[in-house]
């Protein structure tokens, strides 16, 4: 493999037919849950203007600083492969006049995203996400609803080993005070922070809260907590969300250092993490400020996104979902040129009638064809030979009993339907 002239780009992967079985399973669950919850599908372009992410996701976030794939078009536009779905959906909301619709507008998506991260297990530079967004209404109950839907997806996929972690990061009304308190506390301990966090301290101090470095975690754990800084309104919103989760008997863990790596979040942020690895399977939060940033209009919103690769990995690892070997029961074999042409026609007729069949029209040898029929454990073989083709009929053979009979072409669909 290593000496192939062309290999896929680093950190990217092919979705093989087997991978696709898992993706399809996840897609089916997600789209079904979207449907019963009145979400409608939206798919935004893979490319967006660079500025949308710089402003929407935040210029000092790691995603925008280091992880975007950007290009300059011949016309001079600066475009980037989308690193996430929320900013494009909010952009689309305004551009398509969704504010004229009854609010809230509920949208969902399922597609590939791109981040130029250091490749590591389970992380890809092109990865798939599904997402849900509720736009145009600010009410705590919608935060709870998004969490409930996220959990519903995992439940439906029979994934059990996860934990819901939740936090509030306030809003412009109160986050500033916390930032000040945090910076004040951290400045005195700057020497103990990792190299990244020393820079973050100047540019984006909140990100220090979820640094994975052990020394940073130690320092952060003894510092100020955002919950103590929330204003009345933000505190109220958050407690109502928690209260609703309790009412719904949804277990959760308060995680005061959960901030998520995107600047647009306000108030509720959450992650549903896999217990063993602490990897987030589905995560999200509220983003009431994003409309202002993107379109200079108020637009409350809350949403979540899930990582399809990781979830597919779990389905595979834990053998929760096993793709079935889908071998059809009927094999169509042919001999001779006329037989081959008729076989193609008959196959098409059967398939138009939703009858699943298998064939190998490219093979001339009957022996090779029958070997294949055997391999897929076909129950019946329809044989169209030169002689039969002239008489517009085929031989139907029951592979278990060895019995065979002749059927006229015009009756073949009806006869086969009787067998199934
Ligand atoms: Zn506040
Ligand atoms: Zn750090």
Short mmCIF file of N, CA and C in Angstrom, two decimals, residues 59-177:
data_model
loop_
_atom_site.label_atom_id
_atom_site.label_comp_id
_atom_site.label_asym_id
_atom_site.label_seq_id
_atom_site.Cartn_x
_atom_site.Cartn_y
_atom_site.Cartn_z
N UNK A 59 -12.08 35.03 16.16
CA UNK A 59 -10.75 35.12 15.57
C UNK A 59 -9.66 34.49 16.41
N UNK A 60 -9.86 34.50 17.72
CA UNK A 60 -8.79 33.98 18.58
C UNK A 60 -9.03 32.53 18.99
N UNK A 61 -10.06 31.91 18.40
CA UNK A 61 -10.26 30.50 18.74
C UNK A 61 -9.24 29.67 17.97
N UNK A 62 -8.96 28.48 18.52
CA UNK A 62 -7.99 27.61 17.86
C UNK A 62 -8.47 27.23 16.46
N UNK A 63 -9.77 27.03 16.34
CA UNK A 63 -10.33 26.60 15.04
C UNK A 63 -9.96 27.61 13.96
N UNK A 64 -10.20 28.88 14.24
CA UNK A 64 -9.96 29.90 13.21
C UNK A 64 -8.47 30.20 13.07
N UNK A 65 -7.78 30.23 14.18
CA UNK A 65 -6.35 30.56 14.12
C UNK A 65 -5.53 29.52 13.39
N UNK A 66 -5.81 28.24 13.69
CA UNK A 66 -4.89 27.22 13.19
C UNK A 66 -5.54 26.17 12.29
N UNK A 67 -6.85 26.00 12.37
CA UNK A 67 -7.39 24.76 11.83
C UNK A 67 -8.22 24.89 10.56
N UNK A 68 -8.32 26.09 10.01
CA UNK A 68 -9.17 26.22 8.83
C UNK A 68 -8.40 26.00 7.52
N UNK A 69 -9.07 25.33 6.60
CA UNK A 69 -8.55 25.19 5.24
C UNK A 69 -9.10 26.36 4.44
N UNK A 70 -8.26 27.25 3.99
CA UNK A 70 -8.75 28.42 3.27
C UNK A 70 -8.13 28.50 1.89
N UNK A 71 -8.82 29.17 1.01
CA UNK A 71 -8.30 29.34 -0.34
C UNK A 71 -8.76 30.69 -0.88
N UNK A 72 -8.01 31.16 -1.85
CA UNK A 72 -8.38 32.41 -2.49
C UNK A 72 -8.85 32.06 -3.90
N UNK A 73 -10.05 32.49 -4.26
CA UNK A 73 -10.57 32.17 -5.60
C UNK A 73 -9.90 33.09 -6.63
N UNK A 74 -10.09 32.74 -7.90
CA UNK A 74 -9.50 33.57 -8.95
C UNK A 74 -10.06 34.98 -8.91
N UNK A 75 -11.31 35.09 -8.45
CA UNK A 75 -11.90 36.42 -8.33
C UNK A 75 -11.43 37.19 -7.12
N UNK A 76 -10.65 36.51 -6.25
CA UNK A 76 -10.10 37.21 -5.10
C UNK A 76 -10.87 37.01 -3.80
N UNK A 77 -11.95 36.18 -3.83
CA UNK A 77 -12.69 35.90 -2.59
C UNK A 77 -11.88 34.97 -1.70
N UNK A 78 -11.92 35.25 -0.42
CA UNK A 78 -11.28 34.33 0.53
C UNK A 78 -12.34 33.41 1.11
N UNK A 79 -12.22 32.13 0.77
CA UNK A 79 -13.20 31.14 1.21
C UNK A 79 -12.53 30.11 2.10
N UNK A 80 -13.32 29.50 2.99
CA UNK A 80 -12.77 28.44 3.84
C UNK A 80 -13.71 27.25 3.83
N UNK A 81 -13.14 26.06 3.92
CA UNK A 81 -13.95 24.86 4.11
C UNK A 81 -14.57 24.97 5.50
N UNK A 82 -15.85 24.70 5.59
CA UNK A 82 -16.55 24.94 6.86
C UNK A 82 -15.98 24.08 7.98
N UNK A 83 -15.58 24.70 9.10
CA UNK A 83 -15.07 23.91 10.22
C UNK A 83 -16.18 23.50 11.19
N UNK A 84 -17.36 24.10 11.04
CA UNK A 84 -18.48 23.78 11.93
C UNK A 84 -19.76 24.24 11.26
N UNK A 85 -20.90 23.87 11.84
CA UNK A 85 -22.16 24.08 11.13
C UNK A 85 -23.03 25.23 11.59
N UNK A 86 -22.81 25.72 12.81
CA UNK A 86 -23.77 26.68 13.35
C UNK A 86 -23.70 28.04 12.67
N UNK A 87 -22.49 28.56 12.49
CA UNK A 87 -22.38 29.89 11.85
C UNK A 87 -22.98 29.87 10.43
N UNK A 88 -22.71 28.85 9.62
CA UNK A 88 -23.37 28.81 8.30
C UNK A 88 -24.89 28.73 8.38
N UNK A 89 -25.42 27.98 9.34
CA UNK A 89 -26.88 27.85 9.44
C UNK A 89 -27.50 29.20 9.84
N UNK A 90 -26.85 29.91 10.74
CA UNK A 90 -27.35 31.23 11.13
C UNK A 90 -27.27 32.19 9.93
N UNK A 91 -26.19 32.12 9.18
CA UNK A 91 -26.07 32.93 7.96
C UNK A 91 -27.21 32.60 7.00
N UNK A 92 -27.48 31.31 6.83
CA UNK A 92 -28.55 30.88 5.92
C UNK A 92 -29.93 31.31 6.42
N UNK A 93 -30.11 31.33 7.72
CA UNK A 93 -31.38 31.76 8.31
C UNK A 93 -31.74 33.16 7.82
N UNK A 94 -30.76 34.05 7.89
CA UNK A 94 -31.02 35.43 7.46
C UNK A 94 -31.13 35.54 5.95
N UNK A 95 -30.24 34.85 5.26
CA UNK A 95 -30.19 34.99 3.81
C UNK A 95 -31.44 34.44 3.13
N UNK A 96 -32.07 33.44 3.76
CA UNK A 96 -33.27 32.84 3.16
C UNK A 96 -34.57 33.38 3.75
N UNK A 97 -34.44 34.43 4.55
CA UNK A 97 -35.64 35.06 5.10
C UNK A 97 -36.43 34.21 6.08
N UNK A 98 -35.72 33.36 6.82
CA UNK A 98 -36.43 32.49 7.77
C UNK A 98 -37.06 33.27 8.92
N UNK A 99 -36.65 34.52 9.09
CA UNK A 99 -37.23 35.30 10.18
C UNK A 99 -38.71 35.60 9.91
N UNK A 100 -39.13 35.45 8.64
CA UNK A 100 -40.54 35.66 8.30
C UNK A 100 -41.40 34.45 8.67
N UNK A 101 -40.76 33.31 8.90
CA UNK A 101 -41.52 32.10 9.24
C UNK A 101 -41.95 32.15 10.70
N UNK A 102 -42.92 31.31 11.08
CA UNK A 102 -43.24 31.19 12.50
C UNK A 102 -41.98 30.75 13.26
N UNK A 103 -41.72 31.37 14.39
CA UNK A 103 -40.53 31.04 15.18
C UNK A 103 -40.89 30.09 16.31
N UNK A 104 -40.01 29.26 16.81
CA UNK A 104 -38.65 29.13 16.32
C UNK A 104 -38.57 28.31 15.03
N UNK A 105 -37.48 28.50 14.32
CA UNK A 105 -37.20 27.70 13.14
C UNK A 105 -36.28 26.56 13.58
N UNK A 106 -36.68 25.34 13.27
CA UNK A 106 -35.88 24.18 13.70
C UNK A 106 -35.24 23.52 12.48
N UNK A 107 -33.91 23.49 12.48
CA UNK A 107 -33.19 22.97 11.33
C UNK A 107 -32.19 21.88 11.75
N UNK A 108 -31.94 20.95 10.84
CA UNK A 108 -30.91 19.95 11.11
C UNK A 108 -30.06 19.72 9.87
N UNK A 109 -28.88 19.16 10.07
CA UNK A 109 -27.98 18.90 8.94
C UNK A 109 -27.15 17.65 9.20
N UNK A 110 -26.53 17.14 8.15
CA UNK A 110 -25.69 15.93 8.26
C UNK A 110 -24.70 16.01 7.11
N UNK A 111 -23.44 16.25 7.40
CA UNK A 111 -22.50 16.40 6.30
C UNK A 111 -21.06 16.51 6.77
N UNK A 112 -20.13 16.67 5.82
CA UNK A 112 -18.71 16.74 6.16
C UNK A 112 -18.24 18.14 6.58
N UNK A 113 -17.30 18.16 7.49
CA UNK A 113 -16.68 19.41 7.97
C UNK A 113 -15.17 19.22 7.96
N UNK A 114 -14.45 20.32 8.09
CA UNK A 114 -13.00 20.25 7.86
C UNK A 114 -12.23 21.05 8.91
N UNK A 115 -11.28 20.39 9.54
CA UNK A 115 -10.37 21.12 10.43
C UNK A 115 -8.98 20.54 10.30
N UNK A 116 -8.03 21.43 10.15
CA UNK A 116 -6.65 21.01 9.96
C UNK A 116 -6.01 20.76 11.33
N UNK A 117 -6.45 19.68 11.98
CA UNK A 117 -5.92 19.33 13.30
C UNK A 117 -4.79 18.34 13.15
N UNK A 118 -4.01 18.18 14.21
CA UNK A 118 -3.02 17.12 14.21
C UNK A 118 -3.77 15.80 14.16
N UNK A 119 -3.49 14.97 13.17
CA UNK A 119 -4.26 13.72 13.09
C UNK A 119 -3.98 12.84 14.31
N UNK A 120 -5.03 12.29 14.88
CA UNK A 120 -4.88 11.35 15.97
C UNK A 120 -6.08 10.40 15.93
N UNK A 121 -5.97 9.36 16.76
CA UNK A 121 -7.01 8.32 16.70
C UNK A 121 -8.39 8.94 16.80
N UNK A 122 -9.26 8.56 15.89
CA UNK A 122 -10.64 9.00 15.95
C UNK A 122 -10.87 10.44 15.53
N UNK A 123 -9.81 11.14 15.14
CA UNK A 123 -10.00 12.53 14.70
C UNK A 123 -9.54 12.67 13.27
N UNK A 124 -10.35 13.25 12.46
CA UNK A 124 -10.03 13.37 11.06
C UNK A 124 -10.07 14.83 10.63
N UNK A 125 -9.39 15.11 9.56
CA UNK A 125 -9.39 16.48 9.04
C UNK A 125 -10.62 16.73 8.18
N UNK A 126 -11.16 15.68 7.63
CA UNK A 126 -12.52 15.77 7.09
C UNK A 126 -13.35 14.82 7.93
N UNK A 127 -14.31 15.38 8.63
CA UNK A 127 -15.12 14.56 9.52
C UNK A 127 -16.59 14.90 9.29
N UNK A 128 -17.44 14.00 9.71
CA UNK A 128 -18.88 14.21 9.50
C UNK A 128 -19.56 14.56 10.80
N UNK A 129 -20.48 15.48 10.69
CA UNK A 129 -21.28 15.84 11.86
C UNK A 129 -22.75 15.92 11.48
N UNK A 130 -23.59 15.60 12.45
CA UNK A 130 -25.00 15.96 12.31
C UNK A 130 -25.25 17.06 13.33
N UNK A 131 -26.21 17.91 13.06
CA UNK A 131 -26.47 18.99 14.00
C UNK A 131 -27.93 19.40 14.00
N UNK A 132 -28.34 19.96 15.13
CA UNK A 132 -29.70 20.48 15.30
C UNK A 132 -29.61 21.93 15.77
N UNK A 133 -30.41 22.80 15.22
CA UNK A 133 -30.42 24.18 15.68
C UNK A 133 -31.88 24.63 15.86
N UNK A 134 -32.15 25.29 16.99
CA UNK A 134 -33.47 25.92 17.19
C UNK A 134 -33.23 27.42 17.22
N UNK A 135 -33.77 28.11 16.24
CA UNK A 135 -33.46 29.53 16.07
C UNK A 135 -34.70 30.40 16.25
N UNK A 136 -34.49 31.53 16.92
CA UNK A 136 -35.55 32.55 16.95
C UNK A 136 -36.35 32.60 18.23
N UNK A 137 -35.98 31.83 19.23
CA UNK A 137 -36.70 31.90 20.49
C UNK A 137 -35.74 31.67 21.63
N UNK A 138 -35.88 32.50 22.66
CA UNK A 138 -35.01 32.31 23.82
C UNK A 138 -35.85 31.81 24.98
N UNK A 139 -35.73 30.55 25.26
CA UNK A 139 -36.42 30.01 26.41
C UNK A 139 -35.60 28.84 26.91
N UNK A 140 -35.48 28.74 28.22
CA UNK A 140 -34.65 27.68 28.81
C UNK A 140 -35.10 26.29 28.37
N UNK A 141 -36.42 26.16 28.11
CA UNK A 141 -36.96 24.83 27.80
C UNK A 141 -36.35 24.29 26.50
N UNK A 142 -35.96 25.21 25.59
CA UNK A 142 -35.37 24.77 24.32
C UNK A 142 -33.97 24.20 24.54
N UNK A 143 -33.25 24.74 25.52
CA UNK A 143 -31.93 24.18 25.86
C UNK A 143 -32.12 22.73 26.29
N UNK A 144 -33.13 22.54 27.15
CA UNK A 144 -33.40 21.19 27.65
C UNK A 144 -33.86 20.28 26.51
N UNK A 145 -34.63 20.85 25.59
CA UNK A 145 -35.12 20.04 24.47
C UNK A 145 -33.97 19.56 23.58
N UNK A 146 -33.03 20.46 23.32
CA UNK A 146 -31.87 20.08 22.49
C UNK A 146 -31.07 18.96 23.18
N UNK A 147 -30.92 19.07 24.49
CA UNK A 147 -30.20 18.03 25.23
C UNK A 147 -30.97 16.71 25.17
N UNK A 148 -32.27 16.82 25.35
CA UNK A 148 -33.12 15.63 25.32
C UNK A 148 -33.04 14.92 23.96
N UNK A 149 -33.07 15.70 22.89
CA UNK A 149 -32.97 15.13 21.54
C UNK A 149 -31.61 14.45 21.35
N UNK A 150 -30.56 15.11 21.83
CA UNK A 150 -29.21 14.54 21.71
C UNK A 150 -29.14 13.18 22.42
N UNK A 151 -29.72 13.13 23.62
CA UNK A 151 -29.70 11.88 24.38
C UNK A 151 -30.54 10.81 23.69
N UNK A 152 -31.64 11.27 23.11
CA UNK A 152 -32.54 10.37 22.40
C UNK A 152 -31.81 9.65 21.26
N UNK A 153 -30.96 10.39 20.57
CA UNK A 153 -30.20 9.81 19.46
C UNK A 153 -29.31 8.69 19.95
N UNK A 154 -28.58 8.95 21.05
CA UNK A 154 -27.69 7.91 21.58
C UNK A 154 -28.49 6.72 22.08
N UNK A 155 -29.62 7.02 22.71
CA UNK A 155 -30.46 5.94 23.22
C UNK A 155 -30.96 5.06 22.07
N UNK A 156 -31.40 5.73 21.04
CA UNK A 156 -31.91 5.02 19.86
C UNK A 156 -30.81 4.17 19.20
N UNK A 157 -29.57 4.64 19.31
CA UNK A 157 -28.44 3.89 18.75
C UNK A 157 -27.90 2.85 19.74
N UNK A 158 -28.56 2.78 20.91
CA UNK A 158 -28.20 1.83 21.96
C UNK A 158 -26.80 2.06 22.52
N UNK A 159 -26.39 3.31 22.55
CA UNK A 159 -25.12 3.67 23.19
C UNK A 159 -25.45 4.10 24.61
N UNK A 160 -24.75 3.50 25.58
CA UNK A 160 -25.14 3.73 26.97
C UNK A 160 -24.08 4.37 27.85
N UNK A 161 -22.80 4.12 27.53
CA UNK A 161 -21.76 4.59 28.45
C UNK A 161 -21.38 6.04 28.22
N UNK A 162 -22.28 6.93 28.60
CA UNK A 162 -21.94 8.34 28.42
C UNK A 162 -22.39 9.14 29.63
N UNK A 163 -21.88 10.36 29.70
CA UNK A 163 -22.25 11.24 30.79
C UNK A 163 -22.49 12.64 30.23
N UNK A 164 -23.55 13.26 30.71
CA UNK A 164 -23.88 14.62 30.27
C UNK A 164 -23.19 15.61 31.20
N UNK A 165 -22.31 16.44 30.64
CA UNK A 165 -21.65 17.49 31.42
C UNK A 165 -22.19 18.84 30.97
N UNK A 166 -22.47 19.68 31.94
CA UNK A 166 -23.15 20.93 31.60
C UNK A 166 -22.57 22.10 32.40
N UNK A 167 -22.62 23.27 31.80
CA UNK A 167 -22.12 24.47 32.46
C UNK A 167 -22.85 25.67 31.87
N UNK A 168 -22.73 26.81 32.55
CA UNK A 168 -23.18 28.05 31.94
C UNK A 168 -21.99 28.99 31.86
N UNK A 169 -21.84 29.65 30.74
CA UNK A 169 -20.73 30.61 30.63
C UNK A 169 -21.26 32.03 30.56
N UNK A 170 -22.52 32.21 31.01
CA UNK A 170 -23.09 33.55 31.07
C UNK A 170 -23.17 34.22 29.71
N UNK A 171 -23.30 35.53 29.76
CA UNK A 171 -23.42 36.28 28.51
C UNK A 171 -22.66 37.59 28.67
N UNK A 172 -22.80 38.48 27.71
CA UNK A 172 -22.05 39.75 27.80
C UNK A 172 -22.35 40.50 29.10
N UNK A 173 -23.54 40.23 29.67
CA UNK A 173 -23.93 40.90 30.90
C UNK A 173 -23.01 40.57 32.08
N UNK A 174 -22.44 39.37 32.09
CA UNK A 174 -21.69 38.99 33.28
C UNK A 174 -20.36 38.29 32.99
N UNK A 175 -20.16 37.84 31.78
CA UNK A 175 -18.95 37.07 31.52
C UNK A 175 -17.69 37.92 31.70
N UNK A 176 -17.82 39.21 31.37
CA UNK A 176 -16.70 40.14 31.51
C UNK A 176 -16.14 40.16 32.92
N UNK A 177 -17.03 40.15 33.91
CA UNK A 177 -16.57 40.17 35.30
C UNK A 177 -15.78 38.92 35.62
#
